[in-house]
Amino acid sequence: MEETADSLGEPASRAGKWLSLSTVTARRHTAAVVADRFDLMTWRDMHEQAAGLRELARELDERHGHASDLLADVFWAAYKARPRVRQRAEMDPSRLVNHQIITSLTDSPEFAGLHRETAGDPYAAAMAVLAQATALRRMLEDSTGAQEQAERARRSLRGAEDAAAGVADALRQAAHETHEDGTDPAPAPDAVRRAAEAAERAEDIAREDARSAAQALGAALPGIRAAARSAVAQAARAARNETALMRAWGVGPGELERMPFEQRARLAERLRTGRLAQWAELIGRFRQMADGERARRVENATGELIGVTLGDDLSRVIPSELASLGVPELRAVFAARYTAGELMLYDSQGEQATGRGAVIACVDTSHSMYEAGPGGITREAWAKACALALLDQARHAGRDFVGILFAAADKLRVFRFPEDRPAGVAEVLDFAESFLGGGTSYQRPLTAAAEILEEEFNDSARARGDIVMLTDDDCGVTEEWMRGWNDAKHRLGFRVFGIAVGAPRVAGEDSVLDALCDNLRAVEDLTDVHAAADLFRVI
């Protein structure tokens, strides 16, 4: 081949630089974000599961070229732990707009916040794509001119590559036609020369079109960057809000990962709309308060903690006293104080030891519970938020939980959450959303609660359950029923806590609720979750 090239002289010299151009296409990429086959499988799986992604891809592809590739890039940028965006020179010219959009998204200051919520979570990454749909439409619309120029540059590059291939073909043909004595037939140099000149013209056109595409993209860049920053910020807020919403309702990451895309999307939509969305913050505060009370709790110390006292009960010794046992010189002092009954102990009053039977929350859902207090929080919301925190409490203690919704005597719904199986989020939401309406009856829900505790005692010999009555109304009970109630309470050893929600009069000393309960308090401020704090130290 070298001999042939030399014999062709100037035409071959001019053609030499084109010989490698025909391989350029193989080095051009259509994806701006580097992704392996597992990333590709994850994207295809999400695309298959999420109707919203498919609809968005169809819509954008009808109006803009290569939109499906752009959506995959946006997904991978959010999903991959360390997304890497390719260099611009590596990209196929037709995907330069995609590359600029992805670069603007990942370079925005807000992207790190979004990535914290979406990395490694295909659902969250797919939702981030959908959350940025409006901005992606706007960026593609604003880049229409740049995309047209990029397509023209792609065609020009393809023409240059074809021309380079023509040079290679001409050289091969010339080599085939060379005489044995090394001389060439006249047409061979002319053919190579014409191919080289055509390639040069194609290169000039490709270079000019590439320059025009770069200028058009530069003109669109400020709008792309502004839209990208807004899109990422919006997607980050949506991701954070959904994470907080799931956490408030006690939906753990493990449960979410097992959910199909559409089921998880429906759950998120259910939580974002209606009354449940209004309760999320209150439920979250209740759960945080309950967690704090559990952390403060002293195991084996009975009753409500009210301070520090002196004595010799080693089960209630405060930590600073126990620390002195680690110092040899102070061990004798500890022994002397123990003998004298002068050790500092946690002091408590008024409650029995933690129960072992079921925790039962009886929640009033009569019409008056719809009444809203400060901040628009209803009595129903406060009562159910407290009940859901009690569900958490039962879970931590390895106890069954039962939610009883009641209103008039003919209206009752029972939701059981055994400790030996997970509390399904659908069941929890059904409990939270259900509302019966009507009047109020104490006898029906409390009878049902006592029967549940008796059934539990007969089946597993568990006693000392806890019943929490959450209501805003006071109603009478018969003497006969009261005798049966007291007998059951004595036989099963359960405790009854009462909370008058938004109705202090119901917690009065002469009220029926006061006669039924061992521990009764009133809640006037529905924004105050700490009014029930002592419940979570003793239940």
PDB file of N, CA and C in Angstrom, residues 370-446:
ATOM      1  N   TYR A 370     -65.022  16.499  63.977  1.00  0.00           N
ATOM      2  CA  TYR A 370     -64.596  17.263  62.799  1.00  0.00           C
ATOM      3  C   TYR A 370     -64.198  18.694  63.152  1.00  0.00           C
ATOM      4  N   GLU A 371     -64.566  19.130  64.349  1.00  0.00           N
ATOM      5  CA  GLU A 371     -64.320  20.522  64.724  1.00  0.00           C
ATOM      6  C   GLU A 371     -62.820  20.811  64.777  1.00  0.00           C
ATOM      7  N   ALA A 372     -62.436  21.926  64.171  1.00  0.00           N
ATOM      8  CA  ALA A 372     -61.017  22.285  64.079  1.00  0.00           C
ATOM      9  C   ALA A 372     -60.633  23.235  65.197  1.00  0.00           C
ATOM     10  N   GLY A 373     -59.391  23.092  65.638  1.00  0.00           N
ATOM     11  CA  GLY A 373     -58.839  23.986  66.641  1.00  0.00           C
ATOM     12  C   GLY A 373     -57.783  24.885  66.027  1.00  0.00           C
ATOM     13  N   PRO A 374     -56.823  25.379  66.815  1.00  0.00           N
ATOM     14  CA  PRO A 374     -55.767  26.245  66.295  1.00  0.00           C
ATOM     15  C   PRO A 374     -55.006  25.570  65.159  1.00  0.00           C
ATOM     16  N   GLY A 375     -54.672  26.356  64.160  1.00  0.00           N
ATOM     17  CA  GLY A 375     -53.917  25.825  63.034  1.00  0.00           C
ATOM     18  C   GLY A 375     -54.739  24.958  62.107  1.00  0.00           C
ATOM     19  N   GLY A 376     -56.056  24.918  62.298  1.00  0.00           N
ATOM     20  CA  GLY A 376     -56.903  24.114  61.437  1.00  0.00           C
ATOM     21  C   GLY A 376     -56.873  22.637  61.748  1.00  0.00           C
ATOM     22  N   ILE A 377     -56.221  22.243  62.836  1.00  0.00           N
ATOM     23  CA  ILE A 377     -56.139  20.824  63.202  1.00  0.00           C
ATOM     24  C   ILE A 377     -57.465  20.401  63.835  1.00  0.00           C
ATOM     25  N   THR A 378     -58.027  19.323  63.341  1.00  0.00           N
ATOM     26  CA  THR A 378     -59.298  18.844  63.878  1.00  0.00           C
ATOM     27  C   THR A 378     -59.062  17.930  65.078  1.00  0.00           C
ATOM     28  N   ARG A 379     -60.092  17.753  65.841  1.00  0.00           N
ATOM     29  CA  ARG A 379     -60.018  16.816  66.969  1.00  0.00           C
ATOM     30  C   ARG A 379     -59.747  15.394  66.467  1.00  0.00           C
ATOM     31  N   GLU A 380     -60.351  15.054  65.354  1.00  0.00           N
ATOM     32  CA  GLU A 380     -60.115  13.732  64.765  1.00  0.00           C
ATOM     33  C   GLU A 380     -58.635  13.552  64.421  1.00  0.00           C
ATOM     34  N   ALA A 381     -58.028  14.569  63.805  1.00  0.00           N
ATOM     35  CA  ALA A 381     -56.615  14.468  63.418  1.00  0.00           C
ATOM     36  C   ALA A 381     -55.730  14.255  64.641  1.00  0.00           C
ATOM     37  N   TRP A 382     -55.976  15.014  65.692  1.00  0.00           N
ATOM     38  CA  TRP A 382     -55.156  14.886  66.900  1.00  0.00           C
ATOM     39  C   TRP A 382     -55.315  13.479  67.483  1.00  0.00           C
ATOM     40  N   ALA A 383     -56.576  13.001  67.577  1.00  0.00           N
ATOM     41  CA  ALA A 383     -56.830  11.693  68.185  1.00  0.00           C
ATOM     42  C   ALA A 383     -56.188  10.570  67.376  1.00  0.00           C
ATOM     43  N   LYS A 384     -56.298  10.630  66.051  1.00  0.00           N
ATOM     44  CA  LYS A 384     -55.735   9.557  65.242  1.00  0.00           C
ATOM     45  C   LYS A 384     -54.220   9.625  65.175  1.00  0.00           C
ATOM     46  N   ALA A 385     -53.659  10.822  65.209  1.00  0.00           N
ATOM     47  CA  ALA A 385     -52.202  10.934  65.267  1.00  0.00           C
ATOM     48  C   ALA A 385     -51.672  10.310  66.550  1.00  0.00           C
ATOM     49  N   CYS A 386     -52.364  10.549  67.647  1.00  0.00           N
ATOM     50  CA  CYS A 386     -51.985   9.939  68.926  1.00  0.00           C
ATOM     51  C   CYS A 386     -52.126   8.420  68.841  1.00  0.00           C
ATOM     52  N   ALA A 387     -53.209   7.953  68.215  1.00  0.00           N
ATOM     53  CA  ALA A 387     -53.432   6.508  68.096  1.00  0.00           C
ATOM     54  C   ALA A 387     -52.333   5.849  67.262  1.00  0.00           C
ATOM     55  N   LEU A 388     -51.899   6.503  66.183  1.00  0.00           N
ATOM     56  CA  LEU A 388     -50.841   5.932  65.354  1.00  0.00           C
ATOM     57  C   LEU A 388     -49.505   5.896  66.099  1.00  0.00           C
ATOM     58  N   ALA A 389     -49.284   6.876  66.939  1.00  0.00           N
ATOM     59  CA  ALA A 389     -48.078   6.839  67.772  1.00  0.00           C
ATOM     60  C   ALA A 389     -48.163   5.698  68.783  1.00  0.00           C
ATOM     61  N   LEU A 390     -49.364   5.418  69.264  1.00  0.00           N
ATOM     62  CA  LEU A 390     -49.551   4.269  70.162  1.00  0.00           C
ATOM     63  C   LEU A 390     -49.315   2.949  69.430  1.00  0.00           C
ATOM     64  N   LEU A 391     -49.662   2.916  68.137  1.00  0.00           N
ATOM     65  CA  LEU A 391     -49.347   1.740  67.321  1.00  0.00           C
ATOM     66  C   LEU A 391     -47.828   1.521  67.290  1.00  0.00           C
ATOM     67  N   ASP A 392     -47.076   2.596  67.086  1.00  0.00           N
ATOM     68  CA  ASP A 392     -45.613   2.494  67.137  1.00  0.00           C
ATOM     69  C   ASP A 392     -45.149   1.986  68.500  1.00  0.00           C
ATOM     70  N   GLN A 393     -45.772   2.530  69.539  1.00  0.00           N
ATOM     71  CA  GLN A 393     -45.383   2.149  70.902  1.00  0.00           C
ATOM     72  C   GLN A 393     -45.589   0.649  71.117  1.00  0.00           C
ATOM     73  N   ALA A 394     -46.730   0.145  70.663  1.00  0.00           N
ATOM     74  CA  ALA A 394     -47.012  -1.288  70.810  1.00  0.00           C
ATOM     75  C   ALA A 394     -45.995  -2.116  70.029  1.00  0.00           C
ATOM     76  N   ARG A 395     -45.642  -1.644  68.825  1.00  0.00           N
ATOM     77  CA  ARG A 395     -44.652  -2.353  68.017  1.00  0.00           C
ATOM     78  C   ARG A 395     -43.317  -2.461  68.752  1.00  0.00           C
ATOM     79  N   HIS A 396     -42.870  -1.364  69.332  1.00  0.00           N
ATOM     80  CA  HIS A 396     -41.584  -1.349  70.038  1.00  0.00           C
ATOM     81  C   HIS A 396     -41.612  -2.262  71.257  1.00  0.00           C
ATOM     82  N   ALA A 397     -42.780  -2.395  71.880  1.00  0.00           N
ATOM     83  CA  ALA A 397     -42.897  -3.210  73.089  1.00  0.00           C
ATOM     84  C   ALA A 397     -43.260  -4.663  72.786  1.00  0.00           C
ATOM     85  N   GLY A 398     -43.445  -5.017  71.515  1.00  0.00           N
ATOM     86  CA  GLY A 398     -43.824  -6.389  71.166  1.00  0.00           C
ATOM     87  C   GLY A 398     -45.229  -6.733  71.603  1.00  0.00           C
ATOM     88  N   ARG A 399     -46.146  -5.756  71.498  1.00  0.00           N
ATOM     89  CA  ARG A 399     -47.527  -5.973  71.917  1.00  0.00           C
ATOM     90  C   ARG A 399     -48.479  -5.793  70.734  1.00  0.00           C
ATOM     91  N   ASP A 400     -49.625  -6.481  70.795  1.00  0.00           N
ATOM     92  CA  ASP A 400     -50.649  -6.274  69.774  1.00  0.00           C
ATOM     93  C   ASP A 400     -51.209  -4.862  69.896  1.00  0.00           C
ATOM     94  N   PHE A 401     -51.690  -4.335  68.775  1.00  0.00           N
ATOM     95  CA  PHE A 401     -52.384  -3.051  68.797  1.00  0.00           C
ATOM     96  C   PHE A 401     -53.735  -3.231  68.118  1.00  0.00           C
ATOM     97  N   VAL A 402     -54.742  -2.606  68.700  1.00  0.00           N
ATOM     98  CA  VAL A 402     -56.081  -2.632  68.118  1.00  0.00           C
ATOM     99  C   VAL A 402     -56.608  -1.201  68.086  1.00  0.00           C
ATOM    100  N   GLY A 403     -57.082  -0.790  66.912  1.00  0.00           N
ATOM    101  CA  GLY A 403     -57.717   0.519  66.783  1.00  0.00           C
ATOM    102  C   GLY A 403     -59.212   0.330  66.647  1.00  0.00           C
ATOM    103  N   ILE A 404     -59.970   0.955  67.538  1.00  0.00           N
ATOM    104  CA  ILE A 404     -61.432   0.859  67.502  1.00  0.00           C
ATOM    105  C   ILE A 404     -61.984   2.250  67.202  1.00  0.00           C
ATOM    106  N   LEU A 405     -62.659   2.381  66.062  1.00  0.00           N
ATOM    107  CA  LEU A 405     -63.337   3.632  65.722  1.00  0.00           C
ATOM    108  C   LEU A 405     -64.799   3.501  66.136  1.00  0.00           C
ATOM    109  N   PHE A 406     -65.293   4.503  66.843  1.00  0.00           N
ATOM    110  CA  PHE A 406     -66.670   4.406  67.331  1.00  0.00           C
ATOM    111  C   PHE A 406     -67.391   5.732  67.149  1.00  0.00           C
ATOM    112  N   ALA A 407     -68.695   5.651  67.193  1.00  0.00           N
ATOM    113  CA  ALA A 407     -69.557   6.833  67.183  1.00  0.00           C
ATOM    114  C   ALA A 407     -70.828   6.451  67.945  1.00  0.00           C
ATOM    115  N   ALA A 408     -71.948   6.401  67.260  1.00  0.00           N
ATOM    116  CA  ALA A 408     -73.183   5.965  67.917  1.00  0.00           C
ATOM    117  C   ALA A 408     -73.107   4.457  68.196  1.00  0.00           C
ATOM    118  N   ALA A 409     -74.070   3.955  68.962  1.00  0.00           N
ATOM    119  CA  ALA A 409     -74.032   2.565  69.411  1.00  0.00           C
ATOM    120  C   ALA A 409     -74.019   1.563  68.259  1.00  0.00           C
ATOM    121  N   ASP A 410     -74.550   1.961  67.110  1.00  0.00           N
ATOM    122  CA  ASP A 410     -74.605   1.028  65.975  1.00  0.00           C
ATOM    123  C   ASP A 410     -73.447   1.226  65.003  1.00  0.00           C
ATOM    124  N   LYS A 411     -72.472   2.028  65.371  1.00  0.00           N
ATOM    125  CA  LYS A 411     -71.353   2.323  64.474  1.00  0.00           C
ATOM    126  C   LYS A 411     -70.033   1.989  65.161  1.00  0.00           C
ATOM    127  N   LEU A 412     -69.361   0.996  64.618  1.00  0.00           N
ATOM    128  CA  LEU A 412     -68.094   0.555  65.214  1.00  0.00           C
ATOM    129  C   LEU A 412     -67.255  -0.134  64.127  1.00  0.00           C
ATOM    130  N   ARG A 413     -65.962   0.159  64.103  1.00  0.00           N
ATOM    131  CA  ARG A 413     -65.036  -0.551  63.216  1.00  0.00           C
ATOM    132  C   ARG A 413     -63.786  -0.909  64.013  1.00  0.00           C
ATOM    133  N   VAL A 414     -63.328  -2.132  63.836  1.00  0.00           N
ATOM    134  CA  VAL A 414     -62.174  -2.628  64.582  1.00  0.00           C
ATOM    135  C   VAL A 414     -61.047  -2.951  63.609  1.00  0.00           C
ATOM    136  N   PHE A 415     -59.857  -2.418  63.887  1.00  0.00           N
ATOM    137  CA  PHE A 415     -58.669  -2.669  63.077  1.00  0.00           C
ATOM    138  C   PHE A 415     -57.620  -3.347  63.961  1.00  0.00           C
ATOM    139  N   ARG A 416     -57.232  -4.558  63.592  1.00  0.00           N
ATOM    140  CA  ARG A 416     -56.280  -5.325  64.402  1.00  0.00           C
ATOM    141  C   ARG A 416     -54.898  -5.317  63.750  1.00  0.00           C
ATOM    142  N   PHE A 417     -53.880  -5.097  64.580  1.00  0.00           N
ATOM    143  CA  PHE A 417     -52.493  -5.110  64.126  1.00  0.00           C
ATOM    144  C   PHE A 417     -51.687  -6.016  65.056  1.00  0.00           C
ATOM    145  N   PRO A 418     -51.690  -7.331  64.813  1.00  0.00           N
ATOM    146  CA  PRO A 418     -50.952  -8.263  65.681  1.00  0.00           C
ATOM    147  C   PRO A 418     -49.457  -7.948  65.677  1.00  0.00           C
ATOM    148  N   GLU A 419     -48.822  -8.200  66.804  1.00  0.00           N
ATOM    149  CA  GLU A 419     -47.395  -7.862  66.915  1.00  0.00           C
ATOM    150  C   GLU A 419     -46.512  -8.784  66.089  1.00  0.00           C
ATOM    151  N   ASP A 420     -47.035  -9.951  65.690  1.00  0.00           N
ATOM    152  CA  ASP A 420     -46.200 -10.921  64.978  1.00  0.00           C
ATOM    153  C   ASP A 420     -46.226 -10.757  63.463  1.00  0.00           C
ATOM    154  N   ARG A 421     -46.860  -9.708  62.964  1.00  0.00           N
ATOM    155  CA  ARG A 421     -46.781  -9.444  61.525  1.00  0.00           C
ATOM    156  C   ARG A 421     -46.718  -7.934  61.292  1.00  0.00           C
ATOM    157  N   PRO A 422     -46.088  -7.512  60.185  1.00  0.00           N
ATOM    158  CA  PRO A 422     -45.939  -6.073  59.923  1.00  0.00           C
ATOM    159  C   PRO A 422     -47.294  -5.389  59.780  1.00  0.00           C
ATOM    160  N   ALA A 423     -47.318  -4.135  60.182  1.00  0.00           N
ATOM    161  CA  ALA A 423     -48.532  -3.337  60.007  1.00  0.00           C
ATOM    162  C   ALA A 423     -48.527  -2.786  58.586  1.00  0.00           C
ATOM    163  N   GLY A 424     -49.356  -3.364  57.724  1.00  0.00           N
ATOM    164  CA  GLY A 424     -49.394  -2.926  56.332  1.00  0.00           C
ATOM    165  C   GLY A 424     -49.852  -1.488  56.217  1.00  0.00           C
ATOM    166  N   VAL A 425     -49.182  -0.758  55.326  1.00  0.00           N
ATOM    167  CA  VAL A 425     -49.502   0.661  55.204  1.00  0.00           C
ATOM    168  C   VAL A 425     -50.940   0.862  54.743  1.00  0.00           C
ATOM    169  N   ALA A 426     -51.477  -0.035  53.912  1.00  0.00           N
ATOM    170  CA  ALA A 426     -52.857   0.107  53.446  1.00  0.00           C
ATOM    171  C   ALA A 426     -53.826   0.010  54.624  1.00  0.00           C
ATOM    172  N   GLU A 427     -53.551  -0.926  55.545  1.00  0.00           N
ATOM    173  CA  GLU A 427     -54.420  -1.074  56.722  1.00  0.00           C
ATOM    174  C   GLU A 427     -54.327   0.144  57.627  1.00  0.00           C
ATOM    175  N   VAL A 428     -53.106   0.656  57.791  1.00  0.00           N
ATOM    176  CA  VAL A 428     -52.918   1.843  58.629  1.00  0.00           C
ATOM    177  C   VAL A 428     -53.689   3.026  58.044  1.00  0.00           C
ATOM    178  N   LEU A 429     -53.617   3.197  56.729  1.00  0.00           N
ATOM    179  CA  LEU A 429     -54.317   4.304  56.093  1.00  0.00           C
ATOM    180  C   LEU A 429     -55.832   4.123  56.171  1.00  0.00           C
ATOM    181  N   ASP A 430     -56.302   2.890  56.045  1.00  0.00           N
ATOM    182  CA  ASP A 430     -57.742   2.647  56.200  1.00  0.00           C
ATOM    183  C   ASP A 430     -58.201   3.059  57.593  1.00  0.00           C
ATOM    184  N   PHE A 431     -57.412   2.710  58.594  1.00  0.00           N
ATOM    185  CA  PHE A 431     -57.732   3.096  59.971  1.00  0.00           C
ATOM    186  C   PHE A 431     -57.757   4.619  60.104  1.00  0.00           C
ATOM    187  N   ALA A 432     -56.754   5.282  59.518  1.00  0.00           N
ATOM    188  CA  ALA A 432     -56.659   6.736  59.653  1.00  0.00           C
ATOM    189  C   ALA A 432     -57.761   7.458  58.893  1.00  0.00           C
ATOM    190  N   GLU A 433     -58.136   6.945  57.719  1.00  0.00           N
ATOM    191  CA  GLU A 433     -59.095   7.646  56.865  1.00  0.00           C
ATOM    192  C   GLU A 433     -60.553   7.408  57.256  1.00  0.00           C
ATOM    193  N   SER A 434     -60.839   6.297  57.902  1.00  0.00           N
ATOM    194  CA  SER A 434     -62.243   5.950  58.177  1.00  0.00           C
ATOM    195  C   SER A 434     -62.863   6.923  59.166  1.00  0.00           C
ATOM    196  N   PHE A 435     -64.079   7.321  58.885  1.00  0.00           N
ATOM    197  CA  PHE A 435     -64.825   8.216  59.767  1.00  0.00           C
ATOM    198  C   PHE A 435     -66.281   7.785  59.734  1.00  0.00           C
ATOM    199  N   LEU A 436     -66.866   7.558  60.916  1.00  0.00           N
ATOM    200  CA  LEU A 436     -68.202   6.972  60.991  1.00  0.00           C
ATOM    201  C   LEU A 436     -69.305   8.013  61.066  1.00  0.00           C
ATOM    202  N   GLY A 437     -69.099   9.094  61.831  1.00  0.00           N
ATOM    203  CA  GLY A 437     -70.119  10.127  61.973  1.00  0.00           C
ATOM    204  C   GLY A 437     -71.255   9.693  62.877  1.00  0.00           C
ATOM    205  N   GLY A 438     -72.067  10.655  63.284  1.00  0.00           N
ATOM    206  CA  GLY A 438     -73.191  10.356  64.173  1.00  0.00           C
ATOM    207  C   GLY A 438     -72.915  10.778  65.595  1.00  0.00           C
ATOM    208  N   GLY A 439     -73.610  10.133  66.540  1.00  0.00           N
ATOM    209  CA  GLY A 439     -73.471  10.471  67.947  1.00  0.00           C
ATOM    210  C   GLY A 439     -72.342   9.704  68.611  1.00  0.00           C
ATOM    211  N   THR A 440     -72.397   9.619  69.947  1.00  0.00           N
ATOM    212  CA  THR A 440     -71.320   8.991  70.707  1.00  0.00           C
ATOM    213  C   THR A 440     -71.882   7.994  71.708  1.00  0.00           C
ATOM    214  N   SER A 441     -71.254   6.829  71.753  1.00  0.00           N
ATOM    215  CA  SER A 441     -71.599   5.807  72.741  1.00  0.00           C
ATOM    216  C   SER A 441     -70.309   5.274  73.340  1.00  0.00           C
ATOM    217  N   TYR A 442     -70.221   5.279  74.672  1.00  0.00           N
ATOM    218  CA  TYR A 442     -69.055   4.711  75.354  1.00  0.00           C
ATOM    219  C   TYR A 442     -69.143   3.187  75.473  1.00  0.00           C
ATOM    220  N   GLN A 443     -70.350   2.691  75.755  1.00  0.00           N
ATOM    221  CA  GLN A 443     -70.483   1.282  76.107  1.00  0.00           C
ATOM    222  C   GLN A 443     -70.024   0.357  74.977  1.00  0.00           C
ATOM    223  N   ARG A 444     -70.408   0.665  73.744  1.00  0.00           N
ATOM    224  CA  ARG A 444     -70.098  -0.236  72.632  1.00  0.00           C
ATOM    225  C   ARG A 444     -68.585  -0.382  72.423  1.00  0.00           C
ATOM    226  N   PRO A 445     -67.798   0.673  72.301  1.00  0.00           N
ATOM    227  CA  PRO A 445     -66.359   0.497  72.062  1.00  0.00           C
ATOM    228  C   PRO A 445     -65.633  -0.098  73.257  1.00  0.00           C
ATOM    229  N   LEU A 446     -66.003   0.302  74.467  1.00  0.00           N
ATOM    230  CA  LEU A 446     -65.297  -0.220  75.641  1.00  0.00           C
ATOM    231  C   LEU A 446     -65.635  -1.697  75.860  1.00  0.00           C
TER     232      LEU A 446
END
